[in-house]
Every structure is written in C-alpha cells, then in structure tokens.
PDB file of C-alpha atoms in Angstrom:
ATOM      1  CA  UNK A   7    -149.464 -39.547 -83.104  1.00  0.00           C
ATOM      2  CA  UNK A   8    -151.387 -43.187 -83.661  1.00  0.00           C
ATOM      3  CA  UNK A   9    -152.969 -42.459 -80.338  1.00  0.00           C
ATOM      4  CA  UNK A  10    -154.700 -39.569 -81.840  1.00  0.00           C
ATOM      5  CA  UNK A  11    -155.218 -40.165 -84.524  1.00  0.00           C
ATOM      6  CA  UNK A  12    -157.686 -43.332 -82.893  1.00  0.00           C
ATOM      7  CA  UNK A  13    -159.051 -41.239 -80.310  1.00  0.00           C
ATOM      8  CA  UNK A  14    -159.920 -38.513 -82.919  1.00  0.00           C
ATOM      9  CA  UNK A  15    -161.503 -41.400 -84.860  1.00  0.00           C
ATOM     10  CA  UNK A  16    -163.530 -42.853 -82.494  1.00  0.00           C
ATOM     11  CA  UNK A  17    -164.782 -39.646 -81.671  1.00  0.00           C
ATOM     12  CA  UNK A  18    -166.050 -39.365 -85.723  1.00  0.00           C
ATOM     13  CA  UNK A  19    -167.649 -42.699 -85.069  1.00  0.00           C
ATOM     14  CA  UNK A  20    -169.412 -42.298 -82.210  1.00  0.00           C
ATOM     15  CA  UNK A  21    -170.660 -38.659 -83.674  1.00  0.00           C
ATOM     16  CA  UNK A  22    -171.439 -40.272 -86.746  1.00  0.00           C
ATOM     17  CA  UNK A  23    -173.725 -42.466 -85.055  1.00  0.00           C
ATOM     18  CA  UNK A  24    -175.715 -40.184 -82.952  1.00  0.00           C
ATOM     19  CA  UNK A  25    -176.370 -38.184 -86.316  1.00  0.00           C
ATOM     20  CA  UNK A  26    -177.708 -41.302 -88.084  1.00  0.00           C
ATOM     21  CA  UNK A  27    -179.900 -42.399 -85.017  1.00  0.00           C
ATOM     22  CA  UNK A  28    -181.388 -38.458 -85.107  1.00  0.00           C
ATOM     23  CA  UNK A  29    -182.318 -38.604 -88.657  1.00  0.00           C
ATOM     24  CA  UNK A  30    -183.458 -42.181 -88.574  1.00  0.00           C
ATOM     25  CA  UNK A  31    -185.663 -41.309 -85.496  1.00  0.00           C
ATOM     26  CA  UNK A  32    -187.023 -37.881 -87.304  1.00  0.00           C
ATOM     27  CA  UNK A  33    -187.524 -39.593 -90.715  1.00  0.00           C
ATOM     28  CA  UNK A  34    -189.884 -42.141 -88.768  1.00  0.00           C
ATOM     29  CA  UNK A  35    -191.469 -39.278 -87.066  1.00  0.00           C
ATOM     30  CA  UNK A  36    -192.016 -37.539 -90.459  1.00  0.00           C
ATOM     31  CA  UNK A  37    -193.489 -40.645 -92.077  1.00  0.00           C
ATOM     32  CA  UNK A  38    -195.533 -41.667 -89.014  1.00  0.00           C
ATOM     33  CA  UNK A  39    -197.854 -37.980 -89.892  1.00  0.00           C
ATOM     34  CA  UNK A  40    -198.890 -39.172 -93.117  1.00  0.00           C
ATOM     35  CA  UNK A  41    -200.705 -42.208 -90.962  1.00  0.00           C
ATOM     36  CA  UNK A  42    -203.884 -40.547 -89.842  1.00  0.00           C
ATOM     37  CA  UNK A  43    -207.013 -40.358 -92.108  1.00  0.00           C
ATOM     38  CA  UNK A  44    -207.727 -36.440 -92.369  1.00  0.00           C
ATOM     39  CA  UNK A  45    -211.160 -35.673 -90.571  1.00  0.00           C
ATOM     40  CA  UNK A  46    -214.229 -36.401 -92.099  1.00  0.00           C
ATOM     41  CA  UNK A  47    -215.713 -33.022 -90.473  1.00  0.00           C
ATOM     42  CA  UNK A  48    -218.994 -32.319 -89.187  1.00  0.00           C
ATOM     43  CA  UNK A  49    -221.167 -35.923 -89.755  1.00  0.00           C
ATOM     44  CA  UNK A  50    -224.651 -33.744 -90.167  1.00  0.00           C
ATOM     45  CA  UNK A  51    -225.568 -30.871 -92.762  1.00  0.00           C
ATOM     46  CA  UNK A  52    -224.653 -27.413 -92.723  1.00  0.00           C
ATOM     47  CA  UNK A  53    -227.392 -25.007 -94.228  1.00  0.00           C
ATOM     48  CA  UNK A  54    -227.207 -21.326 -95.330  1.00  0.00           C
ATOM     49  CA  UNK A  55    -229.784 -19.062 -93.919  1.00  0.00           C
ATOM     50  CA  UNK A  56    -230.474 -18.052 -97.425  1.00  0.00           C
ATOM     51  CA  UNK A  57    -231.927 -21.343 -98.072  1.00  0.00           C
ATOM     52  CA  UNK A  58    -235.494 -22.872 -96.946  1.00  0.00           C
ATOM     53  CA  UNK A  59    -234.476 -25.537 -94.569  1.00  0.00           C
ATOM     54  CA  UNK A  60    -237.224 -27.890 -94.647  1.00  0.00           C
ATOM     55  CA  UNK A  61    -237.542 -30.942 -92.814  1.00  0.00           C
ATOM     56  CA  UNK A  62    -234.046 -31.444 -91.579  1.00  0.00           C
ATOM     57  CA  UNK A  63    -232.288 -34.182 -89.875  1.00  0.00           C
ATOM     58  CA  UNK A  64    -232.030 -34.433 -85.755  1.00  0.00           C
ATOM     59  CA  UNK A  65    -228.696 -32.998 -85.960  1.00  0.00           C
ATOM     60  CA  UNK A  66    -228.148 -29.439 -88.288  1.00  0.00           C
ATOM     61  CA  UNK A  67    -226.176 -26.196 -88.658  1.00  0.00           C
ATOM     62  CA  UNK A  68    -226.847 -22.994 -90.027  1.00  0.00           C
ATOM     63  CA  UNK A  69    -224.338 -20.778 -91.362  1.00  0.00           C
ATOM     64  CA  UNK A  70    -225.401 -17.070 -91.368  1.00  0.00           C
ATOM     65  CA  UNK A  71    -223.105 -14.699 -93.249  1.00  0.00           C
ATOM     66  CA  UNK A  72    -222.890 -11.629 -91.125  1.00  0.00           C
ATOM     67  CA  UNK A  73    -220.058  -9.581 -92.992  1.00  0.00           C
ATOM     68  CA  UNK A  74    -221.971  -7.145 -93.676  1.00  0.00           C
ATOM     69  CA  UNK A  75    -225.070  -5.172 -91.904  1.00  0.00           C
ATOM     70  CA  UNK A  76    -228.819  -6.348 -91.202  1.00  0.00           C
ATOM     71  CA  UNK A  77    -230.836  -9.470 -90.635  1.00  0.00           C
ATOM     72  CA  UNK A  78    -230.453 -12.772 -91.634  1.00  0.00           C
ATOM     73  CA  UNK A  79    -233.289 -14.632 -91.991  1.00  0.00           C
ATOM     74  CA  UNK A  80    -233.036 -18.901 -91.802  1.00  0.00           C
ATOM     75  CA  UNK A  81    -236.845 -20.108 -92.505  1.00  0.00           C
ATOM     76  CA  UNK A  82    -236.878 -23.767 -91.088  1.00  0.00           C
ATOM     77  CA  UNK A  83    -239.509 -26.144 -91.220  1.00  0.00           C
ATOM     78  CA  UNK A  84    -239.587 -28.957 -88.769  1.00  0.00           C
ATOM     79  CA  UNK A  85    -241.199 -32.335 -90.213  1.00  0.00           C
ATOM     80  CA  UNK A  86    -242.396 -33.169 -86.608  1.00  0.00           C
ATOM     81  CA  UNK A  87    -243.842 -31.966 -83.049  1.00  0.00           C
ATOM     82  CA  UNK A  88    -240.373 -32.425 -81.276  1.00  0.00           C
ATOM     83  CA  UNK A  89    -238.351 -30.673 -78.447  1.00  0.00           C
ATOM     84  CA  UNK A  90    -234.957 -29.060 -79.860  1.00  0.00           C
ATOM     85  CA  UNK A  91    -231.507 -28.008 -77.912  1.00  0.00           C
ATOM     86  CA  UNK A  92    -230.399 -24.930 -80.023  1.00  0.00           C
ATOM     87  CA  UNK A  93    -226.960 -23.416 -79.278  1.00  0.00           C
ATOM     88  CA  UNK A  94    -225.371 -20.455 -80.829  1.00  0.00           C
ATOM     89  CA  UNK A  95    -221.547 -21.411 -81.944  1.00  0.00           C
ATOM     90  CA  UNK A  96    -219.074 -18.454 -81.658  1.00  0.00           C
ATOM     91  CA  UNK A  97    -219.197 -14.722 -81.171  1.00  0.00           C
ATOM     92  CA  UNK A  98    -221.243 -13.604 -78.173  1.00  0.00           C
ATOM     93  CA  UNK A  99    -222.321 -10.091 -79.835  1.00  0.00           C
ATOM     94  CA  UNK A 100    -223.960 -11.361 -82.336  1.00  0.00           C
ATOM     95  CA  UNK A 101    -227.948 -10.733 -81.842  1.00  0.00           C
ATOM     96  CA  UNK A 102    -229.652 -14.164 -82.158  1.00  0.00           C
ATOM     97  CA  UNK A 103    -233.728 -14.867 -81.817  1.00  0.00           C
ATOM     98  CA  UNK A 104    -236.390 -17.219 -83.192  1.00  0.00           C
ATOM     99  CA  UNK A 105    -240.077 -15.827 -84.369  1.00  0.00           C
ATOM    100  CA  UNK A 106    -243.726 -17.712 -84.833  1.00  0.00           C
ATOM    101  CA  UNK A 107    -246.775 -16.510 -84.825  1.00  0.00           C
ATOM    102  CA  UNK A 108    -247.040 -15.533 -81.489  1.00  0.00           C
ATOM    103  CA  UNK A 109    -243.712 -13.028 -80.801  1.00  0.00           C
ATOM    104  CA  UNK A 110    -240.143 -13.471 -80.686  1.00  0.00           C
ATOM    105  CA  UNK A 111    -237.485 -14.979 -78.109  1.00  0.00           C
ATOM    106  CA  UNK A 112    -233.983 -14.365 -78.151  1.00  0.00           C
ATOM    107  CA  UNK A 113    -231.645 -16.858 -77.914  1.00  0.00           C
ATOM    108  CA  UNK A 114    -228.628 -15.682 -75.650  1.00  0.00           C
ATOM    109  CA  UNK A 115    -226.702 -18.853 -75.315  1.00  0.00           C
ATOM    110  CA  UNK A 116    -228.503 -22.196 -75.376  1.00  0.00           C
ATOM    111  CA  UNK A 117    -232.390 -22.598 -75.492  1.00  0.00           C
ATOM    112  CA  UNK A 118    -234.591 -25.700 -75.738  1.00  0.00           C
ATOM    113  CA  UNK A 119    -237.511 -25.486 -77.145  1.00  0.00           C
ATOM    114  CA  UNK A 120    -240.883 -27.360 -78.087  1.00  0.00           C
ATOM    115  CA  UNK A 121    -241.187 -26.662 -81.946  1.00  0.00           C
ATOM    116  CA  UNK A 122    -244.442 -27.464 -83.747  1.00  0.00           C
ATOM    117  CA  UNK A 123    -244.149 -29.799 -87.228  1.00  0.00           C
ATOM    118  CA  UNK A 124    -245.535 -27.811 -90.621  1.00  0.00           C
ATOM    119  CA  UNK A 125    -244.863 -24.243 -89.464  1.00  0.00           C
ATOM    120  CA  UNK A 126    -242.065 -22.264 -90.521  1.00  0.00           C
ATOM    121  CA  UNK A 127    -239.911 -20.733 -88.109  1.00  0.00           C
ATOM    122  CA  UNK A 128    -237.813 -17.503 -88.848  1.00  0.00           C
ATOM    123  CA  UNK A 129    -234.599 -17.874 -86.853  1.00  0.00           C
ATOM    124  CA  UNK A 130    -232.690 -14.526 -87.713  1.00  0.00           C
ATOM    125  CA  UNK A 131    -229.110 -13.502 -87.063  1.00  0.00           C
ATOM    126  CA  UNK A 132    -227.762  -9.834 -87.218  1.00  0.00           C
ATOM    127  CA  UNK A 133    -223.990  -8.771 -86.392  1.00  0.00           C
ATOM    128  CA  UNK A 134    -224.846  -5.765 -84.445  1.00  0.00           C
ATOM    129  CA  UNK A 135    -222.603  -3.386 -86.377  1.00  0.00           C
ATOM    130  CA  UNK A 136    -219.740  -5.072 -85.751  1.00  0.00           C
ATOM    131  CA  UNK A 137    -217.780  -5.611 -89.573  1.00  0.00           C
ATOM    132  CA  UNK A 138    -215.203  -7.821 -88.302  1.00  0.00           C
ATOM    133  CA  UNK A 139    -217.099 -10.872 -88.441  1.00  0.00           C
ATOM    134  CA  UNK A 140    -217.529 -12.710 -91.073  1.00  0.00           C
ATOM    135  CA  UNK A 141    -219.773 -16.227 -90.389  1.00  0.00           C
ATOM    136  CA  UNK A 142    -221.716 -17.397 -87.508  1.00  0.00           C
ATOM    137  CA  UNK A 143    -222.901 -20.631 -86.838  1.00  0.00           C
ATOM    138  CA  UNK A 144    -226.184 -22.161 -84.764  1.00  0.00           C
ATOM    139  CA  UNK A 145    -226.990 -25.910 -84.178  1.00  0.00           C
ATOM    140  CA  UNK A 146    -229.912 -27.360 -83.640  1.00  0.00           C
ATOM    141  CA  UNK A 147    -230.528 -31.109 -81.883  1.00  0.00           C
ATOM    142  CA  UNK A 148    -233.394 -32.720 -81.501  1.00  0.00           C
ATOM    143  CA  UNK A 149    -233.801 -34.474 -78.282  1.00  0.00           C
ATOM    144  CA  UNK A 150    -235.641 -37.788 -76.956  1.00  0.00           C
ATOM    145  CA  UNK A 151    -238.266 -35.592 -75.120  1.00  0.00           C
ATOM    146  CA  UNK A 152    -241.862 -36.111 -75.098  1.00  0.00           C
ATOM    147  CA  UNK A 153    -243.042 -32.740 -76.707  1.00  0.00           C
ATOM    148  CA  UNK A 154    -246.519 -33.175 -75.121  1.00  0.00           C
ATOM    149  CA  UNK A 155    -245.232 -32.915 -71.708  1.00  0.00           C
ATOM    150  CA  UNK A 156    -242.445 -30.542 -72.952  1.00  0.00           C
ATOM    151  CA  UNK A 157    -242.811 -26.795 -71.790  1.00  0.00           C
ATOM    152  CA  UNK A 158    -241.876 -24.297 -73.137  1.00  0.00           C
ATOM    153  CA  UNK A 159    -243.427 -24.832 -76.183  1.00  0.00           C
ATOM    154  CA  UNK A 160    -242.992 -22.252 -79.227  1.00  0.00           C
TER     155      UNK A 160
END
C-alpha cells in the first residue's frame, strides 16, 4: 500500500509542477502584451471634406462622409506648384473626380498630377447611391518631381 501511496504522490507532484509552469508562462505572456506603446495613428493630418483645405502639408488625407446620397466636395488650395500622387483609399464603388477651371478628371484608383498654386481645386466623392458605405478616404502625397517639366498638369 505504501508503494501505491508513493506512486500517487509522485504523479500529483509532477502534474502540479506542470500546471504551475503553464500558469507562470501564461502570466508572463499576459504581462508582456501591455509593454508595447499604442499605435499613434497617422502622422499626417486628416481633413474633413466640409472644411476648406488651404496650404496642406506634403502628405494628408481627406475624409468624406458618404453615408447619404449626393456629391461631397472638398475645396483644396495648394501653396506651391507641385506634383501630387492622389489615391483613393477604400471602396471602389465610390465615384471620385477633380474639377478645375478647364475640366473634370475622374480618379479611378490613383493619379499623379501637376497641380498649381493658389487655385482652389474641387475634389468630389459620390457614393453612387450605395447606402452601406459611411466613410471614404483619399490621400495626397507631394512628390519630389519638377513641376515645370512634369506632364500632365491639371
């Protein structure tokens, strides 16, 4: 009987060490998950389409609320003549275009355009009557390309 008691005691001790080890590993893992800083989010401004955007920085985004039907227009005036990479972020069903004093240009996915200083461009988003969409973002990146020799200008 004593042999049986010693065997049972050894099994319980080994399992206790196993359970204790697992608990310690889980505790250390749980404590380490909080050691990383929160994501600071974008390091550039996000403008609302309802505000006039005057002299934006070299990288910025425009947020359009497209939860209801109709054209949403952002008015953007650039400080310098420059070449800009413009991209749609998100839903492909949204219509997006730019208007200047000479015409309209549809931006299907991305476009690179020479935009002139001091002129207010109108960038328009339309949800095309899809009511399940709420927000639509576009991003503008100023490129280190010579404006004078770049084509197309808009």
